[in-house]
């Protein structure tokens, strides 16, 4: 597109489409459910490995058989189309079987966030009226204790060692730390499966528009909400990657390490559904901790992985992986909290110097978009929307669409959008709107689009606060810009900035800082304040620095700035 063809508005011009093939731009989205699309993508691959669990390899034929057994068991347990089954699981083969089995029979998978409080778990289960809850043995006591009416539920227990290779399962089971006391009023996994083995039934087929999954928001903007996602949303995300052959390079048979739990949209759609649909071998890790991630990379030598920035940080620092040759690595992707440009440059340099095929890849998305809707890629180091997504930037005061390079609130459209927040129309209407028949999501993030089609995120709208400067003029203060400046200091490991109420001054910026090991706080204050005064307007200079060992985090692993806001409000 030449300059004479530009309207000046990104959502009309869609300049990012220049990076995609005609196939990607014109391909028709899948019309069936997630189960059907996964099968379609793997036709004639019965003997090819689909899943790898601690070295135990499960072929597509075995995967399909296990999905059928789970589907029969669910129907035998009374699950019908539209019912909601709550899953309190980690990344194990049974999670994959259940995802597609629930999908096959037209039910909805409700993924409970395992590190939530008892109150949150209770709400996530009871709001959905789930009669069936499926969980692993180590988590079952927590789930049962969170429910007032556990006896009225069918609680199915999966041993974490169920699909482990026999020798690994043996040592796992004899470890005293893994012993679980017998639980009453529960059903063991083997009995659950056996109950459906002889069942002959026709399943009610679900369509692309039918709801498939409920995932939960990270809670960074308030109380966590259930996000209802359709088959179309889940399939469109996988479809976006599968058809982006000009910027992404996936080949059947390559190994994809899934380190993220399934109760995160990234873990479910980018860690399970997408890798299977592009034909890779999905290596499942039930342990999402960053400490053990280097060991998994050393063992499996994956061609692709997606995780958080801290997973990559551990690879770079761990004595057994910091000097590895990464010639096997094609994709090192991360999402979640925005990383500093300095960290991204350091990580890219690390992988380049260790012979990885490409540098790091950063995706932008939300639970409400089923994961990534914009991304950097193997071929592009700057972020662009996917071919099937659309982006507009609106003025935060008037709501009018802005032109190229103008900063405002980012709005996303496309087939990966959620149906809405589960049983919360009011919250849904606050973030979703229609414009000329097209459904849009207000992300709450600030950014802009360049004329070349690049997507730039610059801040968080809901974190913006107003502050009076020394001239008594009211200014907008952008915490993410302050954080980006502070993070440039070599002495700083991590930081978060919140506003503290101050009467006529509005809000004053308070910086919470985690220092690198051995750094003196007095020295750090001098360094940080000097950098802020050099690079930020006076209204954005922090009035106070508070040093912590760690920043609070949400269940999704993001910095919980709301907890810090509550702290300053209580003072």
Coordinates of C-alpha atoms in Angstrom, one line a residue:
X1 CA 0.0 0.0 0.0
X2 CA 1.5 3.3 -1.0
X3 CA 1.0 6.6 0.9
X4 CA -1.7 7.8 -1.6
X5 CA -3.9 4.8 -0.6
X6 CA -3.8 5.5 3.1
X7 CA -7.0 6.8 4.8
X8 CA -4.9 7.7 7.8
X9 CA -6.8 5.3 10.0
X10 CA -5.2 1.9 10.9
X11 CA -8.5 0.0 11.2
X12 CA -9.4 0.9 7.7
X13 CA -6.0 0.6 6.0
X14 CA -4.8 -2.5 7.9
X15 CA -1.2 -1.8 6.8
X16 CA 0.0 -4.9 8.7
X17 CA -1.6 -7.1 6.0
X18 CA 1.4 -6.4 3.7
X19 CA 3.4 -8.9 5.8
X20 CA 1.0 -11.8 5.2
X21 CA 0.4 -14.0 2.1
X22 CA -2.9 -14.0 0.2
X23 CA -3.5 -17.4 1.7
X24 CA -3.4 -15.9 5.3
X25 CA -5.5 -13.0 4.3
X26 CA -8.2 -14.9 2.4
X27 CA -8.3 -18.3 4.2
X28 CA -11.7 -19.3 5.6
X29 CA -11.8 -19.9 9.3
X30 CA -12.7 -23.4 10.6
X31 CA -16.4 -24.0 10.8
X32 CA -16.4 -26.7 13.4
X33 CA -15.4 -27.1 17.0
X34 CA -11.9 -27.3 18.5
X35 CA -11.8 -31.1 18.6
X36 CA -12.7 -31.3 14.9
X37 CA -10.1 -28.7 13.9
X38 CA -7.4 -30.5 15.8
X39 CA -8.3 -33.8 14.0
X40 CA -8.5 -32.1 10.6
X41 CA -5.0 -30.6 11.1
X42 CA -3.6 -34.1 11.8
X43 CA -5.2 -36.3 9.2
X44 CA -3.1 -39.3 8.2
X45 CA -0.8 -38.8 11.2
X46 CA -2.1 -41.7 13.4
X47 CA 1.4 -43.0 14.2
X48 CA 3.0 -39.5 14.7
X49 CA 3.7 -38.5 18.3
X50 CA 1.2 -35.9 19.6
X51 CA 2.1 -35.7 23.3
X52 CA 5.2 -36.3 25.3
X53 CA 4.9 -36.7 29.1
X54 CA 8.2 -37.3 31.0
X55 CA 9.4 -39.2 27.9
X56 CA 6.2 -41.3 27.5
X57 CA 5.0 -40.6 23.9
X58 CA 1.4 -40.7 22.9
X59 CA 0.5 -40.9 19.2
X60 CA -2.4 -39.1 17.6
X61 CA -4.2 -42.5 17.3
X62 CA -3.8 -43.0 21.1
X63 CA -4.8 -39.4 21.7
X64 CA -8.0 -39.8 19.8
X65 CA -8.8 -43.1 21.6
X66 CA -8.3 -41.5 25.0
X67 CA -10.5 -38.5 24.0
X68 CA -13.2 -40.9 23.0
X69 CA -13.0 -42.8 26.3
X70 CA -13.2 -39.5 28.2
X71 CA -16.2 -38.4 26.1
X72 CA -18.1 -41.7 26.8
X73 CA -17.3 -41.4 30.5
X74 CA -18.6 -37.8 30.7
X75 CA -21.8 -38.8 28.9
X76 CA -22.2 -41.8 31.3
X77 CA -21.8 -39.3 34.2
X78 CA -24.7 -37.2 32.9
X79 CA -22.9 -34.4 31.0
X80 CA -24.9 -33.0 28.1
X81 CA -24.3 -30.3 25.5
X82 CA -24.1 -26.9 27.2
X83 CA -23.2 -28.3 30.7
X84 CA -20.1 -26.9 32.4
X85 CA -17.4 -29.2 33.7
X86 CA -14.9 -27.7 36.1
X87 CA -11.3 -28.7 35.6
X88 CA -8.8 -28.1 38.4
X89 CA -5.7 -29.4 36.6
X90 CA -2.1 -29.0 35.6
X91 CA -0.6 -29.7 32.2
X92 CA -0.9 -33.5 32.0
X93 CA -2.2 -35.8 29.2
X94 CA -5.6 -36.1 30.9
X95 CA -6.0 -32.3 30.7
X96 CA -5.7 -32.6 26.9
X97 CA -8.0 -35.6 26.7
X98 CA -10.6 -33.8 28.7
X99 CA -10.4 -30.5 26.8
X100 CA -11.2 -32.2 23.6
X101 CA -13.7 -34.7 25.0
X102 CA -15.7 -32.0 26.7
X103 CA -15.5 -30.1 23.4
X104 CA -16.6 -33.1 21.4
X105 CA -19.8 -33.6 23.3
X106 CA -20.7 -29.9 23.2
X107 CA -20.1 -29.2 26.9
X108 CA -18.0 -26.3 28.3
X109 CA -14.6 -26.6 30.1
X110 CA -14.3 -24.3 33.1
X111 CA -10.6 -24.0 34.0
X112 CA -10.2 -23.2 37.7
X113 CA -7.2 -21.1 38.7
X114 CA -5.4 -23.4 41.1
X115 CA -3.5 -20.7 43.0
X116 CA -6.6 -18.7 43.7
X117 CA -8.0 -18.4 47.2
X118 CA -10.6 -20.8 48.6
X119 CA -13.2 -18.1 48.1
X120 CA -12.3 -17.5 44.5
X121 CA -12.2 -21.3 43.7
X122 CA -15.7 -21.7 45.3
X123 CA -17.0 -18.8 43.2
X124 CA -15.5 -20.1 40.0
X125 CA -17.1 -23.5 40.5
X126 CA -20.5 -22.6 42.0
X127 CA -21.2 -19.7 39.6
X128 CA -21.0 -22.2 36.7
X129 CA -23.3 -24.7 38.5
X130 CA -20.8 -27.5 37.8
X131 CA -22.0 -30.9 39.0
X132 CA -18.8 -32.5 37.9
X133 CA -15.3 -31.4 39.1
X134 CA -12.2 -33.1 37.9
X135 CA -8.9 -32.5 39.7
X136 CA -5.6 -34.1 40.5
X137 CA -4.9 -35.9 43.7
X138 CA -2.5 -33.3 45.1
X139 CA -5.0 -30.4 44.7
X140 CA -8.2 -32.3 45.6
X141 CA -8.1 -31.5 49.4
X142 CA -7.9 -27.8 48.6
X143 CA -10.8 -28.0 46.1
X144 CA -13.0 -30.0 48.5
X145 CA -12.3 -27.7 51.4
X146 CA -13.3 -24.7 49.4
X147 CA -16.8 -26.0 48.7
X148 CA -19.8 -25.9 51.1
X149 CA -21.6 -28.6 49.2
X150 CA -18.8 -30.9 48.1
X151 CA -21.0 -34.0 48.8
X152 CA -23.5 -32.8 46.1
X153 CA -20.8 -32.8 43.5
X154 CA -19.2 -35.6 41.5
X155 CA -15.5 -35.1 42.3
X156 CA -13.2 -37.1 40.1
X157 CA -9.6 -37.6 41.1
X158 CA -6.7 -38.1 38.7
X159 CA -3.4 -39.3 40.2
X160 CA -0.7 -36.9 39.0
X161 CA 1.3 -40.1 38.1
X162 CA -1.5 -41.6 36.0
X163 CA 0.3 -41.1 32.7
X164 CA 3.9 -41.1 33.8
X165 CA 6.2 -43.8 32.5
X166 CA 6.2 -46.7 35.0
X167 CA 9.7 -46.1 36.4
X168 CA 9.0 -42.4 37.0
X169 CA 5.6 -43.1 38.5
X170 CA 7.1 -45.7 40.9
X171 CA 9.6 -43.2 42.4
X172 CA 7.0 -40.5 42.4
X173 CA 4.5 -42.6 44.3
X174 CA 7.0 -43.9 47.0
X175 CA 8.0 -40.3 47.8
X176 CA 6.5 -39.5 51.2
X177 CA 5.8 -35.9 50.0
X178 CA 3.5 -37.2 47.3
X179 CA 1.3 -39.4 49.6
X180 CA -2.3 -38.3 49.7
X181 CA -4.8 -39.5 52.3
X182 CA -7.8 -41.3 51.0
X183 CA -10.7 -38.9 50.2
X184 CA -14.3 -39.8 50.8
X185 CA -17.1 -39.1 48.4
X186 CA -14.8 -39.0 45.4
X187 CA -14.5 -41.0 42.2
X188 CA -11.1 -42.4 41.0
X189 CA -10.1 -41.7 37.4
X190 CA -10.0 -45.4 36.4
X191 CA -13.5 -46.0 37.7
X192 CA -14.7 -42.8 35.9
X193 CA -13.3 -44.1 32.6
X194 CA -14.6 -47.7 33.1
X195 CA -18.1 -46.4 33.7
X196 CA -18.3 -45.2 30.1
X197 CA -16.4 -47.9 28.3
X198 CA -19.4 -49.8 27.0
X199 CA -21.5 -46.8 26.3
X200 CA -22.8 -46.4 22.7
X201 CA -24.1 -43.0 22.0
X202 CA -24.3 -40.3 19.4
X203 CA -22.7 -37.0 20.6
X204 CA -24.4 -33.7 19.9
X205 CA -22.1 -31.9 17.7
X206 CA -21.1 -28.3 18.6
X207 CA -20.5 -25.5 16.1
X208 CA -17.9 -22.8 15.8
X209 CA -20.2 -20.3 17.5
X210 CA -20.9 -22.5 20.5
X211 CA -19.1 -21.7 23.8
X212 CA -16.1 -24.0 24.5
X213 CA -14.1 -22.7 27.4
X214 CA -14.2 -20.5 30.5
X215 CA -10.9 -19.0 31.5
X216 CA -10.3 -16.3 34.2
X217 CA -8.8 -12.9 34.0
X218 CA -5.6 -12.3 36.0
X219 CA -7.3 -9.8 38.4
X220 CA -4.8 -6.9 37.7
X221 CA -7.8 -4.5 37.2
X222 CA -10.0 -5.8 40.0
X223 CA -11.9 -9.0 40.8
X224 CA -11.1 -11.9 38.5
X225 CA -13.9 -12.5 35.9
X226 CA -14.8 -15.6 33.9
X227 CA -14.2 -15.2 30.2
X228 CA -16.5 -17.2 27.9
X229 CA -14.6 -18.2 24.7
X230 CA -16.2 -20.0 21.7
X231 CA -14.8 -22.7 19.5
X232 CA -14.3 -20.0 16.9
X233 CA -12.0 -18.0 19.2
X234 CA -9.9 -21.0 20.1
X235 CA -9.6 -22.2 16.5
X236 CA -9.0 -18.7 15.2
X237 CA -6.0 -18.3 17.4
X238 CA -4.4 -21.6 16.2
X239 CA -5.5 -20.7 12.6
X240 CA -3.7 -17.4 12.9
X241 CA -0.4 -19.1 13.6
X242 CA -0.9 -22.0 11.2
X243 CA -1.5 -19.6 8.3
X244 CA 1.1 -17.0 9.1
X245 CA 3.8 -18.8 7.1
X246 CA 5.5 -15.6 5.9
X247 CA 6.4 -14.6 9.4
X248 CA 6.3 -17.8 11.5
X249 CA 8.0 -21.1 10.7
X250 CA 6.6 -24.3 12.3
X251 CA 7.1 -27.7 10.8
X252 CA 5.3 -31.0 11.6
X253 CA 7.3 -33.1 14.0
X254 CA 9.1 -30.3 15.8
X255 CA 9.0 -30.3 19.6
X256 CA 7.0 -27.7 21.5
X257 CA 7.5 -27.4 25.3
X258 CA 4.3 -26.3 27.1
X259 CA 5.4 -24.9 30.5
X260 CA 2.3 -22.8 31.2
X261 CA -0.7 -24.2 33.1
X262 CA -4.0 -24.7 31.3
X263 CA -5.9 -22.2 33.6
X264 CA -4.1 -19.5 31.7
X265 CA -5.4 -18.7 28.2
X266 CA -1.8 -18.7 26.9
X267 CA -1.2 -22.1 28.4
X268 CA -4.4 -23.6 27.0
X269 CA -4.6 -22.1 23.5
X270 CA -0.9 -21.3 22.8
X271 CA 0.5 -24.3 24.8
X272 CA -1.8 -27.1 23.8
X273 CA -4.3 -26.3 21.0
X274 CA -2.0 -24.3 18.7
X275 CA 1.0 -26.7 18.9
X276 CA -1.2 -29.7 18.1
X277 CA -2.9 -27.8 15.2
X278 CA 0.4 -26.8 13.6
X279 CA 1.6 -30.4 13.8
X280 CA 4.3 -30.2 16.6
X281 CA 4.9 -32.8 19.3
X282 CA 3.6 -31.2 22.5
X283 CA 5.8 -31.8 25.5
X284 CA 3.7 -31.4 28.6
X285 CA 5.2 -30.1 31.9
X286 CA 2.9 -30.1 35.0
X287 CA 5.5 -27.9 36.7
X288 CA 5.3 -24.3 35.7
X289 CA 8.0 -23.1 38.0
X290 CA 10.8 -21.1 36.6
X291 CA 13.4 -22.9 38.8
X292 CA 13.0 -26.2 37.0
X293 CA 12.5 -24.8 33.5
X294 CA 16.2 -25.0 32.6
X295 CA 16.2 -28.7 33.4
X296 CA 13.3 -29.3 30.9
X297 CA 15.1 -27.4 28.2
X298 CA 18.3 -29.4 28.7
X299 CA 16.3 -32.7 28.7
X300 CA 14.0 -32.2 25.8
X301 CA 15.8 -29.6 23.7
X302 CA 12.5 -28.2 22.4
X303 CA 12.3 -26.4 19.1
X304 CA 9.7 -24.1 20.5
X305 CA 8.5 -22.9 23.9
X306 CA 6.3 -20.2 25.3
X307 CA 6.6 -18.9 28.9
X308 CA 7.2 -15.8 30.9
X309 CA 10.1 -13.4 30.9
X310 CA 11.3 -15.0 34.1
X311 CA 11.6 -18.5 32.4
X312 CA 13.9 -17.0 29.9
X313 CA 15.8 -15.1 32.6
X314 CA 16.4 -18.4 34.4
X315 CA 17.8 -19.9 31.2
X316 CA 20.2 -17.1 30.9
X317 CA 21.4 -17.3 34.5
X318 CA 21.3 -21.0 35.3
X319 CA 24.9 -22.5 35.3
X320 CA 23.8 -25.5 33.2
X321 CA 22.0 -23.5 30.5
X322 CA 23.7 -20.2 30.3
X323 CA 26.5 -21.6 28.2
X324 CA 24.4 -24.1 26.2
X325 CA 24.4 -24.3 22.4
X326 CA 20.7 -23.5 21.4
X327 CA 21.0 -24.5 17.8
X328 CA 17.8 -26.6 18.3
X329 CA 15.7 -23.6 19.4
X330 CA 13.5 -21.9 16.8
X331 CA 11.0 -20.1 19.1
X332 CA 11.6 -18.6 22.5
X333 CA 8.3 -16.8 23.2
X334 CA 7.1 -14.9 26.2
X335 CA 4.0 -13.0 27.2
X336 CA 2.4 -11.5 30.3
X337 CA 3.9 -8.3 31.8
X338 CA 5.7 -6.0 29.4
X339 CA 9.5 -6.4 29.6
X340 CA 11.9 -3.5 29.4
X341 CA 13.6 -2.9 26.0
X342 CA 16.9 -3.3 27.7
X343 CA 15.9 -6.8 28.9
X344 CA 14.6 -7.8 25.5
X345 CA 17.8 -6.7 23.9
X346 CA 19.9 -8.7 26.4
X347 CA 17.7 -11.8 25.8
X348 CA 17.9 -11.5 22.1
X349 CA 21.7 -11.1 22.2
X350 CA 21.9 -14.1 24.5
X351 CA 20.0 -16.4 22.1
X352 CA 21.8 -15.0 19.0
X353 CA 25.2 -15.6 20.6
X354 CA 24.2 -19.1 21.6
X355 CA 23.1 -20.1 18.0
X356 CA 19.3 -20.1 18.4
X357 CA 17.7 -19.6 15.0
X358 CA 15.8 -16.5 15.9
X359 CA 15.7 -14.1 18.8
X360 CA 12.9 -13.9 21.4
X361 CA 9.3 -13.4 20.4
X362 CA 6.8 -11.3 22.4
X363 CA 3.1 -11.6 22.1
X364 CA 0.4 -9.1 23.1
X365 CA -3.0 -10.3 24.1
X366 CA -5.5 -10.9 26.9
X367 CA -7.7 -13.7 28.2
X368 CA -10.5 -11.9 26.4
X369 CA -8.7 -12.5 23.1
X370 CA -7.9 -16.2 23.8
X371 CA -4.2 -15.2 24.0
X372 CA -2.1 -13.4 21.5
X373 CA -3.7 -11.1 19.0
X374 CA -0.6 -9.2 18.1
X375 CA 3.0 -10.5 18.0
X376 CA 6.6 -10.2 16.9
X377 CA 7.7 -13.2 14.9
X378 CA 10.5 -15.2 13.4
X379 CA 10.7 -12.7 10.6
X380 CA 9.6 -9.4 12.2
X381 CA 11.1 -8.0 15.4
X382 CA 8.4 -5.4 15.7
X383 CA 4.8 -6.3 16.7
X384 CA 2.0 -6.6 14.2
X385 CA -1.6 -7.8 14.5
X386 CA -2.5 -11.2 13.1
X387 CA -4.1 -11.2 9.7
X388 CA -7.6 -12.0 11.0
X389 CA -7.5 -9.4 13.7
X390 CA -8.1 -5.6 13.5
X391 CA -6.9 -2.8 15.6
X392 CA -8.0 0.7 16.2
X393 CA -6.8 3.4 18.6
X394 CA -9.3 5.7 20.1
X395 CA -9.1 9.0 21.9
X396 CA -9.6 8.3 25.7
X397 CA -11.8 11.4 26.1
X398 CA -13.9 11.5 22.9
X399 CA -13.8 7.9 21.8
X400 CA -13.0 8.9 18.2
X401 CA -10.5 6.9 16.2
X402 CA -7.0 8.3 16.1
X403 CA -4.6 8.3 13.1
X404 CA -1.2 6.8 12.8
X405 CA 1.3 7.6 15.5
X406 CA -1.4 9.1 17.8
X407 CA -1.5 7.5 21.3
X408 CA -4.8 6.4 22.7
X409 CA -6.7 3.3 24.0
X410 CA -6.1 0.2 22.0
X411 CA -9.2 -1.6 20.7
X412 CA -9.1 -5.1 19.2
X413 CA -11.6 -6.8 16.8
X414 CA -11.6 -10.3 15.2
X415 CA -12.6 -13.9 15.6
X416 CA -10.6 -14.5 18.8
X417 CA -12.7 -12.2 20.9
X418 CA -14.6 -13.6 23.8
X419 CA -18.4 -14.0 23.8
X420 CA -18.4 -12.0 27.0
X421 CA -17.8 -12.3 30.7
X422 CA -19.7 -15.3 32.1
X423 CA -23.0 -14.2 33.7
X424 CA -21.8 -10.6 33.9
X425 CA -23.5 -8.5 31.2
X426 CA -22.6 -5.2 33.0
X427 CA -18.9 -5.9 32.9
X428 CA -19.1 -7.1 29.3
X429 CA -20.8 -3.9 28.2
X430 CA -18.1 -1.9 29.8
X431 CA -15.4 -3.3 27.5
X432 CA -17.2 -4.4 24.3
X433 CA -18.9 -2.2 21.7
X434 CA -20.1 -2.4 18.1
X435 CA -19.0 0.0 15.3
X436 CA -20.6 -0.4 11.9
X437 CA -21.5 -4.0 12.8
X438 CA -18.0 -5.0 13.9
X439 CA -17.5 -6.1 17.5
X440 CA -14.7 -4.4 19.4
X441 CA -12.9 -4.9 22.7
X442 CA -11.5 -2.0 24.7
X443 CA -8.3 -3.3 26.1
X444 CA -7.6 -0.7 28.7
X445 CA -4.1 -0.4 27.3
X446 CA -2.5 2.6 25.7
X447 CA -0.6 2.5 22.4
X448 CA -0.5 3.5 18.7
X449 CA 0.0 2.0 15.2
X450 CA 2.6 3.2 12.8
X451 CA 2.1 3.7 9.1
X452 CA 4.2 0.6 8.5
X453 CA 1.6 -1.4 10.4
X454 CA 3.6 -1.9 13.6
X455 CA 1.7 -2.1 16.9
X456 CA 3.2 -0.2 19.9
X457 CA 1.9 -0.6 23.4
X458 CA 2.9 2.2 25.7
X459 CA 0.9 2.0 28.9
X460 CA -2.1 0.9 30.9
X461 CA -5.1 3.2 30.7
X462 CA -6.6 2.0 34.0
X463 CA -3.4 2.8 35.7
X464 CA -3.3 6.4 34.6
X465 CA -3.8 9.0 37.3
X466 CA -4.0 12.8 37.5
X467 CA -1.5 14.8 39.4
X468 CA -0.9 18.6 39.8
X469 CA 2.5 19.8 38.9
X470 CA 4.5 22.6 40.7
X471 CA 2.7 25.0 38.4
X472 CA -0.7 23.7 39.7
X473 CA -1.6 22.4 36.2
X474 CA -3.2 19.0 36.2
X475 CA -1.2 16.4 34.3
X476 CA -1.8 12.8 33.3
X477 CA 0.8 10.5 34.9
X478 CA 1.6 7.2 33.2
X479 CA 3.0 4.7 35.6
X480 CA 4.4 2.4 32.9
X481 CA 6.5 5.2 31.5
X482 CA 8.0 5.8 35.0
X483 CA 8.5 2.1 35.4
X484 CA 10.3 1.9 32.0
X485 CA 12.6 4.7 33.1
X486 CA 13.4 3.2 36.5
X487 CA 14.0 -0.2 35.0
X488 CA 16.9 1.2 32.9
X489 CA 18.9 1.7 36.1
X490 CA 21.5 -1.1 36.3
X491 CA 20.7 -1.4 40.1
X492 CA 17.0 -2.2 39.5
X493 CA 15.7 -5.7 39.1
X494 CA 12.0 -4.9 39.0
X495 CA 9.6 -2.0 39.9
X496 CA 6.0 -0.9 40.0
X497 CA 4.6 2.6 40.3
X498 CA 1.2 3.5 41.8
X499 CA -0.6 6.7 42.7
X500 CA -1.1 7.8 46.3
X501 CA -4.1 10.2 47.0
X502 CA -2.9 13.6 48.1
X503 CA -5.8 16.0 48.4
X504 CA -5.4 19.0 46.0
X505 CA -2.4 17.4 44.3
X506 CA -4.6 14.6 43.1
X507 CA -2.3 11.5 43.1
X508 CA 1.5 11.4 43.7
X509 CA 3.6 8.6 42.2
X510 CA 5.1 6.1 44.6
X511 CA 7.7 3.7 43.3
X512 CA 8.0 0.2 44.7
X513 CA 11.4 -1.2 43.7
X514 CA 13.2 -4.6 43.9
X515 CA 17.0 -4.0 43.7
X516 CA 19.6 -6.3 42.3
X517 CA 21.5 -8.2 44.9
X518 CA 24.0 -6.2 46.9
X519 CA 22.8 -2.7 45.9
X520 CA 22.6 -0.1 48.7
X521 CA 19.2 1.6 48.8
X522 CA 20.7 5.1 49.4
X523 CA 22.8 4.7 46.3
X524 CA 19.8 3.4 44.4
X525 CA 17.7 6.4 45.3
X526 CA 20.3 8.8 44.0
X527 CA 20.7 6.8 40.7
X528 CA 17.0 6.4 40.1
X529 CA 15.9 9.9 41.0
X530 CA 18.6 11.3 38.8
X531 CA 17.5 9.3 35.8
X532 CA 13.8 10.2 36.4
X533 CA 14.7 13.9 36.6
X534 CA 16.6 13.6 33.3
X535 CA 14.0 11.7 31.4
X536 CA 10.6 12.4 32.8
X537 CA 8.4 15.5 33.4
X538 CA 8.3 16.8 36.9
X539 CA 4.8 15.6 37.5
X540 CA 6.1 12.0 36.9
X541 CA 8.9 12.1 39.4
X542 CA 8.3 9.6 42.2
X543 CA 7.9 11.4 45.5
X544 CA 8.9 8.2 47.4
X545 CA 10.8 5.0 46.8
X546 CA 9.9 1.9 48.7
X547 CA 12.2 -1.1 48.5
X548 CA 10.8 -4.7 48.6
X549 CA 12.3 -8.2 48.3
X550 CA 9.6 -9.1 45.9
X551 CA 6.6 -7.4 44.2
X552 CA 3.2 -8.9 44.9
X553 CA 1.8 -11.0 42.1
X554 CA -1.6 -12.1 40.8
X555 CA -2.6 -15.8 40.3
X556 CA -1.6 -15.3 36.6
X557 CA 1.9 -14.3 37.7
X558 CA 1.7 -10.6 36.8
X559 CA 2.7 -7.8 39.1
X560 CA -0.3 -7.1 41.3
X561 CA -0.3 -3.3 41.3
X562 CA -3.8 -3.3 42.7
X563 CA -2.4 -4.8 46.0
X564 CA 0.1 -1.9 46.1
X565 CA -2.7 0.6 45.4
X566 CA -4.7 -0.8 48.3
X567 CA -1.6 -0.5 50.5
X568 CA -1.2 3.2 49.9
X569 CA -4.9 3.8 50.2
X570 CA -4.9 2.2 53.7
X571 CA -2.1 4.5 54.9

